[in-house]
C-alpha positions as a Markdown table, in Angstrom:
| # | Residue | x | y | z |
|---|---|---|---|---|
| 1 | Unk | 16.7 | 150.1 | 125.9 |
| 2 | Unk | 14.7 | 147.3 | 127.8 |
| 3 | Unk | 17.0 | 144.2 | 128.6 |
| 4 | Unk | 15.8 | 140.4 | 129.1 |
| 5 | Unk | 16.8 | 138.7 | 132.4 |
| 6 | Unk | 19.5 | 136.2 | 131.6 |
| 7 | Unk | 17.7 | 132.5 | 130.1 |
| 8 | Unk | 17.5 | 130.3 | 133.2 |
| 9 | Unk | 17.7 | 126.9 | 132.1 |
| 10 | Unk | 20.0 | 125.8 | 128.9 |
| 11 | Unk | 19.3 | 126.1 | 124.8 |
| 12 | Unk | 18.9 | 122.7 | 124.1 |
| 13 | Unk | 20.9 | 122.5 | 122.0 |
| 14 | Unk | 24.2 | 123.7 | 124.5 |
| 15 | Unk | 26.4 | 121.1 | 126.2 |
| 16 | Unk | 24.6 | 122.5 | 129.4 |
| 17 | Unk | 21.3 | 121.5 | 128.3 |
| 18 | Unk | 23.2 | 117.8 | 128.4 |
| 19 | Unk | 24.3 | 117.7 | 131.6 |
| 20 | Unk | 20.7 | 119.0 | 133.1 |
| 21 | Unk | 19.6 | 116.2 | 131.1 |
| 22 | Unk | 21.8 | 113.7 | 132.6 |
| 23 | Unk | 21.6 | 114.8 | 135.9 |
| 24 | Unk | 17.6 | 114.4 | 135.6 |
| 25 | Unk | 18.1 | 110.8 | 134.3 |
| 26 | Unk | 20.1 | 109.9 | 137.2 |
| 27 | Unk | 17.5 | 111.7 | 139.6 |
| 28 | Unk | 14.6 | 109.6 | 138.4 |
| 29 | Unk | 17.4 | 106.6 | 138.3 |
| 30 | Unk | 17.9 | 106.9 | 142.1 |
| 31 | Unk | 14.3 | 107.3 | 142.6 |
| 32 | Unk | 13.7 | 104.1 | 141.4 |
| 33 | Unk | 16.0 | 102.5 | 143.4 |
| 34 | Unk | 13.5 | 104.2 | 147.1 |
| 35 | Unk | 11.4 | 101.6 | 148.5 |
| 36 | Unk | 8.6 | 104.1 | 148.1 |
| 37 | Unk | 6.3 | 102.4 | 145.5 |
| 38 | Unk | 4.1 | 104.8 | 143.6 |
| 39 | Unk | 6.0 | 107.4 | 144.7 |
| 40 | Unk | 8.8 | 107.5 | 142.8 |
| 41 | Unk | 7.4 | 110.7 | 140.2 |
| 42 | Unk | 7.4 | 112.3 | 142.6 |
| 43 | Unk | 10.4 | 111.7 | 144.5 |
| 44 | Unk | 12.4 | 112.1 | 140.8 |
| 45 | Unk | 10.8 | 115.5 | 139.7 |
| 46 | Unk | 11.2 | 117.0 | 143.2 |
| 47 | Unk | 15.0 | 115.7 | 143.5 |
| 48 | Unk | 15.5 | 116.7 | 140.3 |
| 49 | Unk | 13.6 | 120.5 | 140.8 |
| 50 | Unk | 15.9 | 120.5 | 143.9 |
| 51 | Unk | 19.2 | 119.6 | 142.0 |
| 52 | Unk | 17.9 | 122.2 | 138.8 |
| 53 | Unk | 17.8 | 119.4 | 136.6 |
| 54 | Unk | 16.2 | 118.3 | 133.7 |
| 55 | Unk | 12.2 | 117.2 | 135.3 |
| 56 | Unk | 10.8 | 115.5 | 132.0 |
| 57 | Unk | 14.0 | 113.7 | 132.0 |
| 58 | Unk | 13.9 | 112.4 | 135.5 |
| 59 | Unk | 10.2 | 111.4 | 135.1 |
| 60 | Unk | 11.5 | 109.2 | 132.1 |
| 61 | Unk | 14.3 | 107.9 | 134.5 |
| 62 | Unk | 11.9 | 106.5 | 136.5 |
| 63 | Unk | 11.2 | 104.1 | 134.1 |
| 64 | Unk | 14.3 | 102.1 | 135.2 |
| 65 | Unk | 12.0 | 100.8 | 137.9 |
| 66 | Unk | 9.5 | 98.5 | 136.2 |
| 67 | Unk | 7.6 | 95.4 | 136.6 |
| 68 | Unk | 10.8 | 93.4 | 134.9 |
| 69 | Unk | 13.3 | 95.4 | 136.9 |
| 70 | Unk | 11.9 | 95.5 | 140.6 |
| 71 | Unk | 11.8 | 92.0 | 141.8 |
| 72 | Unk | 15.5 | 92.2 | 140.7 |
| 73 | Unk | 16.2 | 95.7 | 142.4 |
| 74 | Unk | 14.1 | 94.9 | 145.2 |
| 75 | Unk | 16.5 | 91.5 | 146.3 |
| 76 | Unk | 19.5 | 93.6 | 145.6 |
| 77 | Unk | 18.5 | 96.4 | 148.2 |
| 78 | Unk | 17.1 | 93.9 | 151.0 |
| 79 | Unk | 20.6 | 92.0 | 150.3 |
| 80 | Unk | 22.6 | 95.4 | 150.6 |
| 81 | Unk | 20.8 | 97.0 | 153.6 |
| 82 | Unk | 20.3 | 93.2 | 155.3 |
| 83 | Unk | 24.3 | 92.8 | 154.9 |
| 84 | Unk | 25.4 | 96.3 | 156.4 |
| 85 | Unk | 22.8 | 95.7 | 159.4 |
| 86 | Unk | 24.0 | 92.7 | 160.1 |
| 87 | Unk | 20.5 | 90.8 | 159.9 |
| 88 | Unk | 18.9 | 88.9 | 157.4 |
| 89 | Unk | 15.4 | 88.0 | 158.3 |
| 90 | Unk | 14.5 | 87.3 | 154.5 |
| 91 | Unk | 16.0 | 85.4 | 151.9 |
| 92 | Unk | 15.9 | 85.8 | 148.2 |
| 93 | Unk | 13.7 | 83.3 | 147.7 |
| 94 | Unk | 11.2 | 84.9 | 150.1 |
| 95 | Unk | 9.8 | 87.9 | 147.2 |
| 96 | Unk | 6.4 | 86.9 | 147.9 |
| 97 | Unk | 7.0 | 87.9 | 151.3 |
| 98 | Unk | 8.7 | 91.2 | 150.9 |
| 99 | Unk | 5.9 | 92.2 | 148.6 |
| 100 | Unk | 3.1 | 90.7 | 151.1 |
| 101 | Unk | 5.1 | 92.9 | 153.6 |
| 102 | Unk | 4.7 | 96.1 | 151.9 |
| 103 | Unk | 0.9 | 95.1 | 151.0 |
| 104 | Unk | 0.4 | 94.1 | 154.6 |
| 105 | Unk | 1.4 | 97.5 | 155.8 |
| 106 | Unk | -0.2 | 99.7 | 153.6 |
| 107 | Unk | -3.6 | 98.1 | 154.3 |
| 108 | Unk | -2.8 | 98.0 | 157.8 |
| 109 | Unk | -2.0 | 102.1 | 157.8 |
| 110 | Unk | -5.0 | 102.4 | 155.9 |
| 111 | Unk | -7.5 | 100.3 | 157.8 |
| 112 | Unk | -6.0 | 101.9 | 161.0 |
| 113 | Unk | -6.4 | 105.9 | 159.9 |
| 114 | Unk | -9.5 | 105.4 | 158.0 |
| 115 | Unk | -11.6 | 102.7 | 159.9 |
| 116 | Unk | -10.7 | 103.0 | 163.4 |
| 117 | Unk | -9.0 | 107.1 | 163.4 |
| 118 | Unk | -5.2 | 105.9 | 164.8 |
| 119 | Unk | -3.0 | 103.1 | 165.1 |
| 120 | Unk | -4.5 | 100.6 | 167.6 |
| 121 | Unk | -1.5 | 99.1 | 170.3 |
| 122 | Unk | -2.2 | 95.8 | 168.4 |
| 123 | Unk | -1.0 | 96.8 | 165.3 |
| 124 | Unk | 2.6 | 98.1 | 166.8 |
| 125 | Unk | 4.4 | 94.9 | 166.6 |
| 126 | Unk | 3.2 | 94.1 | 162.8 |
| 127 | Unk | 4.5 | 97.8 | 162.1 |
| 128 | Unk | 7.9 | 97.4 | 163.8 |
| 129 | Unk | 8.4 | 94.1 | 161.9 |
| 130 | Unk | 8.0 | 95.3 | 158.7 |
| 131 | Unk | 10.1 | 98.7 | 159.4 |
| 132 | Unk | 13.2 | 96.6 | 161.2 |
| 133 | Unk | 12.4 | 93.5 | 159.0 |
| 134 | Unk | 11.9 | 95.2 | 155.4 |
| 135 | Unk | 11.7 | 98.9 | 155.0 |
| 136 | Unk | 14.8 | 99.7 | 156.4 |
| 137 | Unk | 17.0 | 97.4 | 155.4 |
| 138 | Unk | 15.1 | 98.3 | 151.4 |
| 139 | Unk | 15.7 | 102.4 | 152.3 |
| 140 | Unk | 19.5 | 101.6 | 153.2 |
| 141 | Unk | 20.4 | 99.0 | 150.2 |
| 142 | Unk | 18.4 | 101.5 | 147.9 |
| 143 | Unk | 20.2 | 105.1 | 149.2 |
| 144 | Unk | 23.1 | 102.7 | 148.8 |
| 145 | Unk | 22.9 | 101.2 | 145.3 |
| 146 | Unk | 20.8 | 104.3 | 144.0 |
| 147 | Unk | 23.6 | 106.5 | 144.2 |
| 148 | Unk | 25.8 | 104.2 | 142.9 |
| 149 | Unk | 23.8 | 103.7 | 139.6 |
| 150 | Unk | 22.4 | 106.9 | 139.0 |
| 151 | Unk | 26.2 | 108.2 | 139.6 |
| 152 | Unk | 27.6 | 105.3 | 136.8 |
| 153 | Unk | 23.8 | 106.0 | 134.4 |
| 154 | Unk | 25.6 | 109.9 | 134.6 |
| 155 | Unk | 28.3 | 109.3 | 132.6 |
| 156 | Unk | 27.0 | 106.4 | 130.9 |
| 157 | Unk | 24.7 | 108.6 | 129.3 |
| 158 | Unk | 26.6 | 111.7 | 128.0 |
| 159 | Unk | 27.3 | 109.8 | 124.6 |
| 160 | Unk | 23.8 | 108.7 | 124.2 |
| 161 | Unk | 22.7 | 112.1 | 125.2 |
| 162 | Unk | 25.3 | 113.4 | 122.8 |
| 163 | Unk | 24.2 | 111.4 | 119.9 |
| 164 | Unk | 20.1 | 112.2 | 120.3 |
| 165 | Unk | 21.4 | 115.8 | 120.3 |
| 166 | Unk | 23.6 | 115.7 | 116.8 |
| 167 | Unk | 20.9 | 113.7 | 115.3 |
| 168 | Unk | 18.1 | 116.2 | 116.4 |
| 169 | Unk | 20.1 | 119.3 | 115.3 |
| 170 | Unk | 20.5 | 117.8 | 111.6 |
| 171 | Unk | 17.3 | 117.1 | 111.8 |
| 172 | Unk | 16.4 | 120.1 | 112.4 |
| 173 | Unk | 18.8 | 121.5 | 109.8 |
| 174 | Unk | 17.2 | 119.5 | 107.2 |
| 175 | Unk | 13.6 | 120.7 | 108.0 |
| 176 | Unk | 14.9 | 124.4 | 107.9 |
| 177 | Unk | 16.7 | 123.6 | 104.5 |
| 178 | Unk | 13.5 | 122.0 | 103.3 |
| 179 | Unk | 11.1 | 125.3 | 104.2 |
| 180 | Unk | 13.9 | 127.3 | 102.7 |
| 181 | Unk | 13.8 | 125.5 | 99.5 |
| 182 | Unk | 9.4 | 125.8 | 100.1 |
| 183 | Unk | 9.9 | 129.2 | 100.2 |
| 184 | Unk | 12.2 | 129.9 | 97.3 |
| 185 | Unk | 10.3 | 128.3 | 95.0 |
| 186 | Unk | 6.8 | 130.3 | 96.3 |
| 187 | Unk | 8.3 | 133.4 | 95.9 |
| 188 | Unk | 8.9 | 132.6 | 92.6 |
């Protein structure tokens, strides 16, 4: 008698199946919250690969983090990480800035590895602004706030979660019953 290995991930229609789903929300939820711009697929299907979570449902996370939403998320994080470090070169009303910041020093790492092969000595003090000035203040405020949202969107989401599933198995209950009734009348 040939056995098959145990299922590895959930039916999806089992109360496990939720929680992976949940738990890849919140992944792509926290990823949004990462100062790493374009990244944040990525970041979301790895964490949530990591974590054994759901990775279509972490990808859709993601989605949290939008043109609408970042400006707002963005503030929030500086704020946060600006407040626990005890310095606050920027204030809210300098967005432009922050996002001239992060444009500065990705054609800056870009012009430097590309046109010239490394980081010319000229180029240091820009860098170390942005890193003491922006990114680090962003990475703290986001690890910060990212948990704390994608920890709340968790349980938020087990009665939405819970309601797409019912629907979805009646559903599915009333295409069987359909194909049933198909078939019935076929054999006929």
């Amino acid at each position: 008698m040939i056995r098959r290995p145990p299922r590895s991930t959930p039916k999806p229609s089992s109360a496990a199946s939720d929680v992976y789903k949940r738990q890849g929300m919140s992944c792509g939820i926290f990823a949004s919250f990462t100062p790493l711009f374009g990244l944040h697929f990525l970041i979301a299907g790895l964490l949530s690969y990591l974590l054994r979570a759901n990775v279509l449902a972490s990808l859709i996370g993601t989605f949290v983090g939008n043109p609408i939403t970042f400006p707002i998320i963005t503030v929030f994080n500086l704020k946060l990480g600006e407040w626990i470090l005890g310095s606050s070169e920027y204030s809210s009303g300098d967005g432009g800035k922050i996002f001239e910041g992060f444009l500065d020093f990705i054609f800056l790492i870009y012009k430097s590895f590309f046109t010239e092969g490394s980081i010319g000595e000229n180029n240091v003090p820009r860098i170390n602004e942005f890193l003491n000035g922006v990114f680090i203040p962003y990475s703290l405020g986001g690890l910060i706030l990212g948990i704390f949202i994608a920890v709340i969107s968790y349980f938020l989401l087990r009665p939405l979660v819970a309601t797409y599933q019912k629907k979805r198995k009646t559903l599915r209950e009333k295409r069987l019953k359909k194909k049933l009734m198909r078939k019935r009348y076929e054999t006929r």
